[in-house]
Amino acid sequence: MLGSLILLWIGFYLLFFLFRTRRPKHFPPGPLPFPLFGNLLQLNMSNPLQDLKKLSERYGKVYSIYIGSKPAVVLNGLQAMKEALVAQSVEFAGRPQDLMANHIAGSEGVILADYGLSWKKHRRFALMSLHNFGLGKRSMEQRILGETLHISSCLERSIGKSMDPQHLFCSATCNIICSIMFGSRYEYENERFQAMLSMMQENSKITNGPWTMLYDTVPLFRNLPLPFRRIFRNYSNVREHVLGIVSQQEKSWVSVETRHLIDCYLNEMEKQGDSNICFHKSQMVALLLDLLFAATDTTSNTLRTTLLYLMTHPHVQERCQKEIDEVLGEKEHASFEDRHMMPYTQAMTHEAQRVADTVPLSVFHTTTKDTRLMGYDIPKGTVIIPNLSSVLSEESQWKFPHDFNPSNFLNDRGEFVKPEAFKAFSAGPRVCLGEGLARMELFLILVTLLRRFKFVWPEDSGVPDYTPVFGVTQAPKPYRLGVRLREKPGK
């Protein structure tokens, strides 16, 4: 009798699941989902990119998968990405509100906040503040070049040897955004600083990993003491650290003064006065954390990827150094404006961003209203997964889609060109707000280092492995960086 009841219950559950997961009429096609897990079991939980590519080859540039019992639409290729994120930018500008990332950050700030008034105001505020702190100007250059001096000092201690560059570049990029947000930087050896960076790096690895997929797919598991609980603890610890800095800076805040981003936000809160419904302390901390996480991992991982390829493609490194020497001559420092006279070096930095593929699945979107895409009906609230990786390696868009080759960004006359398919920072209104800062950092740091150092692949390191470690931000596998002083540094 009991066995019959159990079988009957299972049968009802399967029928209920099949009814819930039946694709709506004119919805994008996709693989048949399994009960409870949806299509999770059909994806490599360590790195689903190849599986997503195979599904695209079978079902087309726009197809659907199920995250548990909820459908999601995957966008592949430039055409689908443009039609959704650019041509229908508002319709595809939402953010999902029931995934782990939202539960961690509380859906505040700018990255994970849903499309609406608060998001618009905070994005506008963040862009304006970055501009006021010198983005694209000489003052921001000095901030970046100042941090590059600390990078060079660390590299000088490894001349003739090899070193792991991960903590160095992570510390440097974090310090640059900290100087904007807090008005100060950390010494690389600072234990509290390194603990914060370690927690951020761990969260980056876990957030797009198998445990997070399980959390997002099977809500029943969310309260169990599984490894994904560590993400919440790490985020809470970093948040408390930032909150402590905010509280300290509040005590010395003087109205209208702008020492750092915290001052700007406090000024905005005062300016809004009684009518303020968007700007408050919790939102400020969320915005600061967004900038801290986003501006640290992405740029540091791209720098490490760049040096990995420059070591193993010495002809590219040498050509960049020759161009840098010719353009800078006796100049003491590089300037961001110098990029216009360095087409090959600029092409190299963009090519490094392309192959780094740092945020392969972007940040998930949702539709803000019922809409249509490439002949399919997409209901309001549908999760949208922009597969940026598919655009950055799309064979019809690149001369050398599967190789590291700066020629992807050069025309027949050797001039720098940026193909439309360069979507490393996504597209539309949700395009990464730190794109301008990242481009300045990459160019100025790499030019400064290539001018002084030669980077070589250590003889005892075996065959280079370019396979990235998948996460919310992809990173190159750990490697050793061989550092040599250039024989004729361009000074």
Short mmCIF file of C-alpha atoms in Angstrom, two decimals:
data_model
loop_
_atom_site.label_atom_id
_atom_site.label_comp_id
_atom_site.label_asym_id
_atom_site.label_seq_id
_atom_site.Cartn_x
_atom_site.Cartn_y
_atom_site.Cartn_z
CA MET A 1 0.00 0.00 0.00
CA LEU A 2 2.79 2.46 1.00
CA GLY A 3 4.76 1.59 -2.10
CA SER A 4 1.75 2.29 -4.30
CA LEU A 5 1.24 5.69 -2.65
CA ILE A 6 4.91 6.60 -3.20
CA LEU A 7 4.72 5.59 -6.87
CA LEU A 8 1.48 7.53 -7.25
CA TRP A 9 3.08 10.62 -5.67
CA ILE A 10 6.11 10.35 -7.98
CA GLY A 11 3.80 9.99 -10.96
CA PHE A 12 1.82 13.11 -9.99
CA TYR A 13 5.07 15.03 -9.43
CA LEU A 14 6.43 14.08 -12.84
CA LEU A 15 3.18 15.06 -14.54
CA PHE A 16 3.20 18.37 -12.63
CA PHE A 17 6.83 19.00 -13.64
CA LEU A 18 6.21 18.16 -17.29
CA PHE A 19 3.21 20.51 -17.31
CA ARG A 20 5.23 23.35 -15.71
CA THR A 21 8.18 22.90 -18.05
CA ARG A 22 6.19 22.65 -21.26
CA ARG A 23 7.62 25.30 -23.58
CA PRO A 24 5.12 28.02 -24.47
CA LYS A 25 3.99 28.36 -28.06
CA HIS A 26 6.58 30.13 -30.27
CA PHE A 27 9.18 29.95 -27.45
CA PRO A 28 12.80 29.21 -28.47
CA PRO A 29 13.51 25.46 -28.82
CA GLY A 30 15.90 23.55 -26.61
CA PRO A 31 16.72 20.22 -24.97
CA LEU A 32 14.16 18.29 -22.94
CA PRO A 33 14.58 19.14 -19.23
CA PHE A 34 14.80 16.54 -16.45
CA PRO A 35 12.56 16.65 -13.39
CA LEU A 36 13.83 18.84 -10.54
CA PHE A 37 17.16 19.69 -12.22
CA GLY A 38 15.96 21.04 -15.56
CA ASN A 39 18.92 20.94 -17.97
CA LEU A 40 21.57 21.17 -15.26
CA LEU A 41 22.62 17.54 -15.70
CA GLN A 42 23.21 18.12 -19.42
CA LEU A 43 25.85 20.78 -18.78
CA ASN A 44 29.43 20.38 -17.61
CA MET A 45 29.19 21.93 -14.16
CA SER A 46 32.87 22.91 -14.15
CA ASN A 47 32.65 24.77 -17.46
CA PRO A 48 29.42 24.73 -19.50
CA LEU A 49 30.68 26.81 -22.45
CA GLN A 50 31.37 23.90 -24.80
CA ASP A 51 28.01 22.32 -23.99
CA LEU A 52 26.25 25.65 -24.67
CA LYS A 53 28.09 25.84 -27.99
CA LYS A 54 26.88 22.35 -28.96
CA LEU A 55 23.31 23.26 -28.05
CA SER A 56 23.60 26.34 -30.29
CA GLU A 57 24.80 24.18 -33.18
CA ARG A 58 21.73 21.98 -32.70
CA TYR A 59 18.99 24.48 -31.83
CA GLY A 60 20.20 27.76 -33.35
CA LYS A 61 21.50 31.12 -32.18
CA VAL A 62 18.55 31.60 -29.83
CA TYR A 63 17.51 28.58 -27.78
CA SER A 64 16.19 27.80 -24.31
CA ILE A 65 17.31 25.74 -21.34
CA TYR A 66 15.66 25.17 -18.00
CA ILE A 67 17.19 26.28 -14.70
CA GLY A 68 15.20 23.88 -12.54
CA SER A 69 11.61 24.48 -13.57
CA LYS A 70 12.29 27.99 -14.92
CA PRO A 71 13.08 28.60 -18.61
CA ALA A 72 16.01 30.74 -19.71
CA VAL A 73 16.91 31.92 -23.20
CA VAL A 74 20.54 31.75 -24.35
CA LEU A 75 21.73 34.33 -26.93
CA ASN A 76 24.57 33.29 -29.23
CA GLY A 77 26.36 35.28 -31.90
CA LEU A 78 26.50 38.95 -32.79
CA GLN A 79 23.14 39.19 -34.59
CA ALA A 80 21.10 37.83 -31.66
CA MET A 81 23.07 39.94 -29.17
CA LYS A 82 22.49 43.15 -31.14
CA GLU A 83 18.81 42.52 -31.73
CA ALA A 84 18.21 41.87 -28.04
CA LEU A 85 20.60 44.06 -26.05
CA VAL A 86 20.83 47.02 -28.45
CA ALA A 87 17.78 47.17 -30.71
CA GLN A 88 15.44 46.18 -27.85
CA SER A 89 17.61 47.50 -25.05
CA VAL A 90 14.81 48.37 -22.60
CA GLU A 91 12.92 45.12 -23.17
CA PHE A 92 16.05 43.10 -22.28
CA ALA A 93 17.48 45.36 -19.53
CA GLY A 94 16.04 43.61 -16.47
CA ARG A 95 17.90 41.47 -13.95
CA PRO A 96 16.73 38.17 -12.43
CA GLN A 97 15.85 38.52 -8.74
CA ASP A 98 15.83 34.90 -7.57
CA LEU A 99 19.37 33.67 -8.15
CA MET A 100 22.21 33.31 -5.69
CA ALA A 101 23.95 36.47 -6.88
CA ASN A 102 20.85 38.52 -6.02
CA HIS A 103 20.42 36.85 -2.65
CA ILE A 104 24.03 37.63 -1.76
CA ALA A 105 23.96 41.32 -2.68
CA GLY A 106 20.31 42.03 -1.94
CA SER A 107 19.68 43.26 -5.51
CA GLU A 108 20.96 46.74 -4.65
CA GLY A 109 23.70 48.77 -6.33
CA VAL A 110 23.94 48.79 -10.13
CA ILE A 111 25.14 45.40 -11.37
CA LEU A 112 22.33 43.21 -10.02
CA ALA A 113 19.62 45.81 -9.47
CA ASP A 114 16.54 45.39 -11.64
CA TYR A 115 15.79 47.92 -14.35
CA GLY A 116 14.04 50.91 -12.82
CA LEU A 117 14.40 54.39 -11.34
CA SER A 118 16.94 53.49 -8.64
CA TRP A 119 19.15 51.63 -11.12
CA LYS A 120 19.04 54.53 -13.60
CA LYS A 121 19.93 57.09 -10.94
CA HIS A 122 22.79 55.02 -9.52
CA ARG A 123 24.28 54.16 -12.89
CA ARG A 124 24.18 57.83 -13.89
CA PHE A 125 25.73 58.78 -10.55
CA ALA A 126 28.52 56.18 -10.90
CA LEU A 127 29.41 57.24 -14.44
CA MET A 128 29.41 60.93 -13.52
CA SER A 129 31.52 60.30 -10.42
CA LEU A 130 34.12 58.30 -12.36
CA HIS A 131 34.27 61.12 -14.91
CA ASN A 132 34.68 63.72 -12.16
CA PHE A 133 37.53 61.71 -10.66
CA GLY A 134 39.39 61.99 -13.94
CA LEU A 135 38.31 59.07 -16.11
CA GLY A 136 39.93 59.72 -19.47
CA LYS A 137 41.91 62.63 -18.02
CA ARG A 138 45.44 63.20 -16.77
CA SER A 139 44.46 62.91 -13.11
CA MET A 140 43.27 59.33 -13.58
CA GLU A 141 46.42 58.54 -15.54
CA GLN A 142 48.52 59.68 -12.58
CA ARG A 143 46.49 57.46 -10.26
CA ILE A 144 47.09 54.42 -12.47
CA LEU A 145 50.75 55.23 -13.18
CA GLY A 146 51.34 55.71 -9.46
CA GLU A 147 50.11 52.18 -8.77
CA THR A 148 52.18 50.87 -11.68
CA LEU A 149 55.31 52.04 -9.84
CA HIS A 150 54.44 49.62 -7.04
CA ILE A 151 53.95 46.82 -9.59
CA SER A 152 57.35 47.57 -11.12
CA SER A 153 59.03 47.53 -7.70
CA CYS A 154 57.65 44.05 -7.04
CA LEU A 155 58.71 42.79 -10.47
CA GLU A 156 62.22 44.16 -9.99
CA ARG A 157 62.65 41.82 -7.04
CA SER A 158 62.01 38.89 -9.39
CA ILE A 159 64.41 39.89 -12.17
CA GLY A 160 66.23 36.79 -13.37
CA LYS A 161 63.66 34.58 -11.64
CA SER A 162 59.99 33.72 -11.99
CA MET A 163 56.99 34.59 -9.85
CA ASP A 164 53.24 34.00 -9.59
CA PRO A 165 51.64 37.29 -10.73
CA GLN A 166 48.13 36.59 -9.44
CA HIS A 167 48.25 38.41 -6.10
CA LEU A 168 50.35 41.24 -7.53
CA PHE A 169 47.88 42.23 -10.24
CA CYS A 170 44.84 41.58 -8.09
CA SER A 171 46.28 43.86 -5.39
CA ALA A 172 47.17 46.58 -7.91
CA THR A 173 43.80 46.72 -9.67
CA CYS A 174 41.98 46.64 -6.34
CA ASN A 175 44.11 49.53 -5.09
CA ILE A 176 43.24 51.67 -8.10
CA ILE A 177 39.49 51.40 -7.49
CA CYS A 178 40.04 51.75 -3.71
CA SER A 179 41.86 55.04 -4.28
CA ILE A 180 38.78 56.31 -6.14
CA MET A 181 36.23 55.00 -3.66
CA PHE A 182 38.07 55.53 -0.35
CA GLY A 183 40.83 58.01 -1.21
CA SER A 184 43.59 55.63 -0.10
CA ARG A 185 45.43 52.47 -1.09
CA TYR A 186 46.72 49.42 0.77
CA GLU A 187 50.23 48.08 1.04
CA TYR A 188 50.38 44.77 -0.80
CA GLU A 189 51.50 42.96 2.34
CA ASN A 190 48.59 44.25 4.44
CA GLU A 191 47.01 41.13 5.96
CA ARG A 192 43.48 42.53 6.09
CA PHE A 193 43.76 43.62 2.47
CA GLN A 194 44.97 40.19 1.34
CA ALA A 195 42.24 38.46 3.33
CA MET A 196 39.64 40.62 1.58
CA LEU A 197 41.14 39.82 -1.83
CA SER A 198 41.18 36.09 -1.04
CA MET A 199 37.48 36.15 -0.16
CA MET A 200 36.66 38.04 -3.35
CA GLN A 201 38.65 35.59 -5.47
CA GLU A 202 37.02 32.60 -3.80
CA ASN A 203 33.56 34.02 -4.46
CA SER A 204 34.45 34.57 -8.10
CA LYS A 205 35.41 30.92 -8.48
CA ILE A 206 32.32 29.58 -6.73
CA THR A 207 29.67 31.93 -8.14
CA ASN A 208 29.43 30.28 -11.58
CA GLY A 209 30.47 26.86 -10.31
CA PRO A 210 28.50 23.65 -9.69
CA TRP A 211 27.32 24.54 -6.18
CA THR A 212 25.85 27.82 -7.36
CA MET A 213 24.16 26.05 -10.28
CA LEU A 214 22.62 23.67 -7.74
CA TYR A 215 21.47 26.60 -5.58
CA ASP A 216 19.83 28.35 -8.55
CA THR A 217 18.29 25.15 -9.93
CA VAL A 218 16.93 23.39 -6.83
CA PRO A 219 15.56 25.89 -4.26
CA LEU A 220 15.00 23.02 -1.79
CA PHE A 221 18.79 22.86 -1.25
CA ARG A 222 19.27 26.55 -0.44
CA ASN A 223 19.09 26.24 3.35
CA LEU A 224 21.31 23.19 3.58
CA PRO A 225 24.88 23.61 4.96
CA LEU A 226 26.51 23.12 1.55
CA PRO A 227 29.68 24.81 0.24
CA PHE A 228 27.75 27.70 -1.33
CA ARG A 229 27.12 29.06 2.19
CA ARG A 230 30.75 30.19 2.15
CA ILE A 231 29.94 32.77 -0.53
CA PHE A 232 27.47 34.47 1.78
CA ARG A 233 30.00 34.56 4.63
CA ASN A 234 32.73 35.98 2.39
CA TYR A 235 30.47 38.68 0.99
CA SER A 236 29.26 39.61 4.46
CA ASN A 237 32.86 39.93 5.70
CA VAL A 238 33.87 42.18 2.79
CA ARG A 239 30.69 44.21 3.26
CA GLU A 240 31.48 44.77 6.94
CA HIS A 241 34.96 45.96 5.98
CA VAL A 242 33.55 48.47 3.47
CA LEU A 243 30.84 49.55 5.90
CA GLY A 244 33.54 50.29 8.48
CA ILE A 245 35.36 52.53 5.99
CA VAL A 246 32.12 54.34 5.13
CA SER A 247 31.35 54.97 8.81
CA GLN A 248 34.87 56.28 9.38
CA GLN A 249 34.70 58.63 6.40
CA GLU A 250 31.28 59.90 7.44
CA LYS A 251 32.81 61.33 10.61
CA SER A 252 35.17 63.59 8.65
CA TRP A 253 32.76 64.38 5.81
CA VAL A 254 32.34 68.04 4.95
CA SER A 255 29.43 68.98 2.72
CA VAL A 256 30.32 69.59 -0.97
CA GLU A 257 33.88 68.29 -0.46
CA THR A 258 34.82 65.41 -2.79
CA ARG A 259 37.85 63.53 -1.51
CA HIS A 260 36.54 60.22 -2.83
CA LEU A 261 33.41 58.45 -4.03
CA ILE A 262 31.99 58.17 -0.50
CA ASP A 263 31.99 61.96 -0.24
CA CYS A 264 30.22 62.20 -3.61
CA TYR A 265 27.50 59.85 -2.42
CA LEU A 266 27.03 61.66 0.89
CA ASN A 267 26.77 64.94 -1.02
CA GLU A 268 24.14 63.38 -3.27
CA MET A 269 22.16 62.18 -0.26
CA GLU A 270 22.21 65.69 1.17
CA LYS A 271 21.29 67.20 -2.20
CA GLN A 272 18.26 64.91 -2.56
CA GLY A 273 17.00 65.96 0.88
CA ASP A 274 13.51 64.93 1.97
CA SER A 275 12.60 63.84 -1.55
CA ASN A 276 15.33 61.18 -1.52
CA ILE A 277 13.89 57.74 -2.26
CA CYS A 278 16.90 56.15 -3.99
CA PHE A 279 20.09 57.26 -2.26
CA HIS A 280 20.74 55.78 1.17
CA LYS A 281 23.57 54.15 3.07
CA SER A 282 22.68 50.57 2.18
CA GLN A 283 22.67 51.48 -1.52
CA MET A 284 25.98 53.27 -1.14
CA VAL A 285 27.66 50.20 0.32
CA ALA A 286 26.14 48.00 -2.41
CA LEU A 287 27.45 50.36 -5.11
CA LEU A 288 30.93 50.40 -3.57
CA LEU A 289 30.96 46.59 -3.40
CA ASP A 290 29.83 46.37 -7.03
CA LEU A 291 32.74 48.55 -8.11
CA LEU A 292 35.18 46.75 -5.84
CA PHE A 293 34.33 43.25 -7.09
CA ALA A 294 33.87 44.20 -10.75
CA ALA A 295 36.96 46.39 -11.11
CA THR A 296 39.36 44.02 -9.36
CA ASP A 297 38.93 40.53 -10.79
CA THR A 298 38.15 41.39 -14.40
CA THR A 299 41.14 43.66 -15.01
CA SER A 300 43.63 41.61 -13.00
CA ASN A 301 42.61 38.40 -14.82
CA THR A 302 42.93 40.17 -18.17
CA LEU A 303 46.41 41.41 -17.26
CA ARG A 304 47.48 37.90 -16.33
CA THR A 305 46.04 36.49 -19.54
CA THR A 306 47.86 39.16 -21.56
CA LEU A 307 51.24 38.35 -20.03
CA LEU A 308 50.66 34.63 -20.50
CA TYR A 309 50.20 35.17 -24.24
CA LEU A 310 53.04 37.71 -24.51
CA MET A 311 55.47 35.27 -22.90
CA THR A 312 54.48 32.50 -25.28
CA HIS A 313 54.27 34.78 -28.33
CA PRO A 314 57.60 36.64 -28.05
CA HIS A 315 57.32 38.11 -31.56
CA VAL A 316 54.17 39.97 -30.46
CA GLN A 317 55.88 41.21 -27.31
CA GLU A 318 58.93 42.41 -29.25
CA ARG A 319 56.84 44.25 -31.82
CA CYS A 320 54.92 46.02 -29.04
CA GLN A 321 58.16 47.02 -27.33
CA LYS A 322 59.60 48.37 -30.56
CA GLU A 323 56.50 50.50 -31.12
CA ILE A 324 56.49 51.70 -27.50
CA ASP A 325 60.15 52.74 -27.69
CA GLU A 326 59.61 54.62 -30.95
CA VAL A 327 56.56 56.52 -29.72
CA LEU A 328 57.67 57.34 -26.16
CA GLY A 329 61.30 58.10 -26.88
CA GLU A 330 62.61 60.15 -23.95
CA LYS A 331 59.19 60.72 -22.35
CA GLU A 332 59.18 59.83 -18.68
CA HIS A 333 55.71 58.27 -18.67
CA ALA A 334 53.18 56.94 -21.12
CA SER A 335 49.90 58.77 -21.62
CA PHE A 336 46.56 57.27 -22.56
CA GLU A 337 46.58 59.53 -25.61
CA ASP A 338 49.71 57.71 -26.82
CA ARG A 339 47.48 54.78 -27.80
CA HIS A 340 46.52 56.62 -31.00
CA MET A 341 50.16 56.40 -32.13
CA MET A 342 50.51 52.75 -31.07
CA PRO A 343 48.08 50.83 -33.30
CA TYR A 344 49.80 47.46 -32.81
CA THR A 345 50.02 47.77 -29.02
CA GLN A 346 46.42 48.91 -28.86
CA ALA A 347 45.43 45.98 -31.06
CA MET A 348 47.33 43.63 -28.75
CA THR A 349 45.52 44.88 -25.61
CA HIS A 350 42.14 44.41 -27.30
CA GLU A 351 43.10 40.98 -28.61
CA ALA A 352 44.11 40.00 -25.08
CA GLN A 353 40.67 41.04 -23.84
CA ARG A 354 39.06 38.99 -26.60
CA VAL A 355 40.92 35.77 -25.83
CA ALA A 356 40.67 36.34 -22.08
CA ASP A 357 36.88 36.19 -22.46
CA THR A 358 36.75 37.37 -18.86
CA VAL A 359 32.96 37.42 -18.36
CA PRO A 360 31.83 34.74 -20.84
CA LEU A 361 28.14 34.68 -19.87
CA SER A 362 27.93 38.36 -18.95
CA VAL A 363 25.51 38.99 -16.09
CA PHE A 364 22.12 37.40 -16.67
CA HIS A 365 19.33 39.68 -17.92
CA THR A 366 15.55 39.36 -17.81
CA THR A 367 12.89 40.70 -20.13
CA THR A 368 10.99 43.68 -18.73
CA LYS A 369 7.91 43.03 -20.90
CA ASP A 370 6.55 40.51 -23.40
CA THR A 371 8.61 40.79 -26.57
CA ARG A 372 9.77 39.00 -29.71
CA LEU A 373 13.28 38.02 -30.73
CA MET A 374 14.28 36.55 -34.09
CA GLY A 375 10.78 35.14 -34.63
CA TYR A 376 10.29 33.79 -31.11
CA ASP A 377 7.95 35.02 -28.35
CA ILE A 378 9.74 35.84 -25.09
CA PRO A 379 7.42 36.43 -22.08
CA LYS A 380 8.09 39.13 -19.49
CA GLY A 381 10.42 37.97 -16.70
CA THR A 382 12.27 35.37 -18.79
CA VAL A 383 15.94 34.95 -17.81
CA ILE A 384 18.28 35.91 -20.67
CA ILE A 385 21.84 34.52 -20.83
CA PRO A 386 24.05 36.55 -23.24
CA ASN A 387 26.79 34.15 -24.33
CA LEU A 388 29.47 36.78 -24.95
CA SER A 389 32.00 34.01 -25.52
CA SER A 390 30.12 32.99 -28.68
CA VAL A 391 30.53 36.51 -30.11
CA LEU A 392 34.21 36.90 -29.19
CA SER A 393 35.05 33.70 -31.10
CA GLU A 394 32.40 33.82 -33.83
CA GLU A 395 34.06 32.54 -36.99
CA SER A 396 32.21 34.87 -39.34
CA GLN A 397 33.33 37.94 -37.37
CA TRP A 398 37.08 37.45 -36.85
CA LYS A 399 40.05 36.86 -39.11
CA PHE A 400 41.64 34.55 -36.53
CA PRO A 401 38.78 33.56 -34.18
CA HIS A 402 40.66 30.78 -32.36
CA ASP A 403 44.16 32.26 -32.18
CA PHE A 404 45.87 35.05 -30.28
CA ASN A 405 46.62 37.46 -33.10
CA PRO A 406 46.53 41.30 -32.85
CA SER A 407 45.73 41.35 -36.57
CA ASN A 408 42.12 40.81 -35.54
CA PHE A 409 42.16 44.51 -34.68
CA LEU A 410 44.25 45.84 -37.58
CA ASN A 411 43.19 46.72 -41.11
CA ASP A 412 45.25 46.18 -44.26
CA ARG A 413 47.14 49.44 -43.62
CA GLY A 414 48.13 48.42 -40.09
CA GLU A 415 45.66 50.84 -38.51
CA PHE A 416 43.76 49.96 -35.35
CA VAL A 417 40.10 49.06 -35.91
CA LYS A 418 37.58 47.70 -33.41
CA PRO A 419 35.23 45.14 -34.98
CA GLU A 420 31.56 45.31 -34.04
CA ALA A 421 31.85 41.83 -32.51
CA PHE A 422 34.16 43.09 -29.75
CA LYS A 423 31.63 42.72 -26.93
CA ALA A 424 33.98 42.00 -24.03
CA PHE A 425 32.05 44.54 -21.92
CA SER A 426 28.58 43.43 -23.13
CA ALA A 427 26.29 45.90 -24.94
CA GLY A 428 23.27 48.15 -24.51
CA PRO A 429 22.29 50.03 -21.35
CA ARG A 430 23.79 47.28 -19.18
CA VAL A 431 27.25 47.59 -20.74
CA CYS A 432 29.97 47.50 -18.07
CA LEU A 433 30.21 50.97 -16.49
CA GLY A 434 33.89 50.37 -15.73
CA GLU A 435 34.86 49.87 -19.38
CA GLY A 436 36.65 53.22 -19.66
CA LEU A 437 38.65 52.65 -16.48
CA ALA A 438 39.58 49.10 -17.52
CA ARG A 439 40.84 50.25 -20.93
CA MET A 440 43.00 52.96 -19.31
CA GLU A 441 44.43 50.53 -16.77
CA LEU A 442 45.27 47.85 -19.32
CA PHE A 443 46.99 50.22 -21.72
CA LEU A 444 48.99 52.24 -19.18
CA ILE A 445 50.06 49.27 -17.04
CA LEU A 446 51.07 47.08 -19.98
CA VAL A 447 52.93 49.84 -21.84
CA THR A 448 54.82 50.84 -18.68
CA LEU A 449 55.81 47.25 -17.89
CA LEU A 450 56.74 46.31 -21.47
CA ARG A 451 58.92 49.39 -21.68
CA ARG A 452 61.05 48.23 -18.77
CA PHE A 453 60.76 44.43 -18.61
CA LYS A 454 60.94 41.42 -20.85
CA PHE A 455 58.64 38.55 -19.93
CA VAL A 456 59.72 34.99 -20.74
CA TRP A 457 58.14 31.58 -20.31
CA PRO A 458 60.19 29.72 -17.64
CA GLU A 459 62.04 26.70 -19.04
CA ASP A 460 60.84 24.46 -16.21
CA SER A 461 57.15 25.35 -16.66
CA GLY A 462 56.35 22.76 -19.30
CA VAL A 463 53.83 23.35 -22.08
CA PRO A 464 51.64 26.47 -21.66
CA ASP A 465 48.00 25.73 -20.87
CA TYR A 466 45.68 28.44 -22.13
CA THR A 467 42.50 26.76 -20.86
CA PRO A 468 40.82 29.26 -18.52
CA VAL A 469 39.33 28.49 -15.13
CA PHE A 470 35.60 29.11 -15.47
CA GLY A 471 33.84 31.37 -12.97
CA VAL A 472 31.77 34.52 -12.79
CA THR A 473 34.99 35.95 -14.19
CA GLN A 474 37.24 33.57 -16.11
CA ALA A 475 40.89 33.46 -15.11
CA PRO A 476 43.98 31.84 -16.59
CA LYS A 477 45.29 28.81 -14.77
CA PRO A 478 48.10 29.66 -12.31
CA TYR A 479 51.46 30.05 -14.01
CA ARG A 480 54.94 31.42 -13.35
CA LEU A 481 55.98 34.73 -14.92
CA GLY A 482 59.62 34.93 -15.97
CA VAL A 483 60.92 38.49 -15.47
CA ARG A 484 63.99 39.97 -17.17
CA LEU A 485 65.23 43.56 -17.36
CA ARG A 486 65.24 44.78 -20.93
CA GLU A 487 68.71 45.30 -22.36
CA LYS A 488 67.73 48.60 -23.96
CA PRO A 489 64.76 49.98 -22.06
CA GLY A 490 63.05 52.81 -23.89
CA LYS A 491 63.80 55.81 -21.72
#
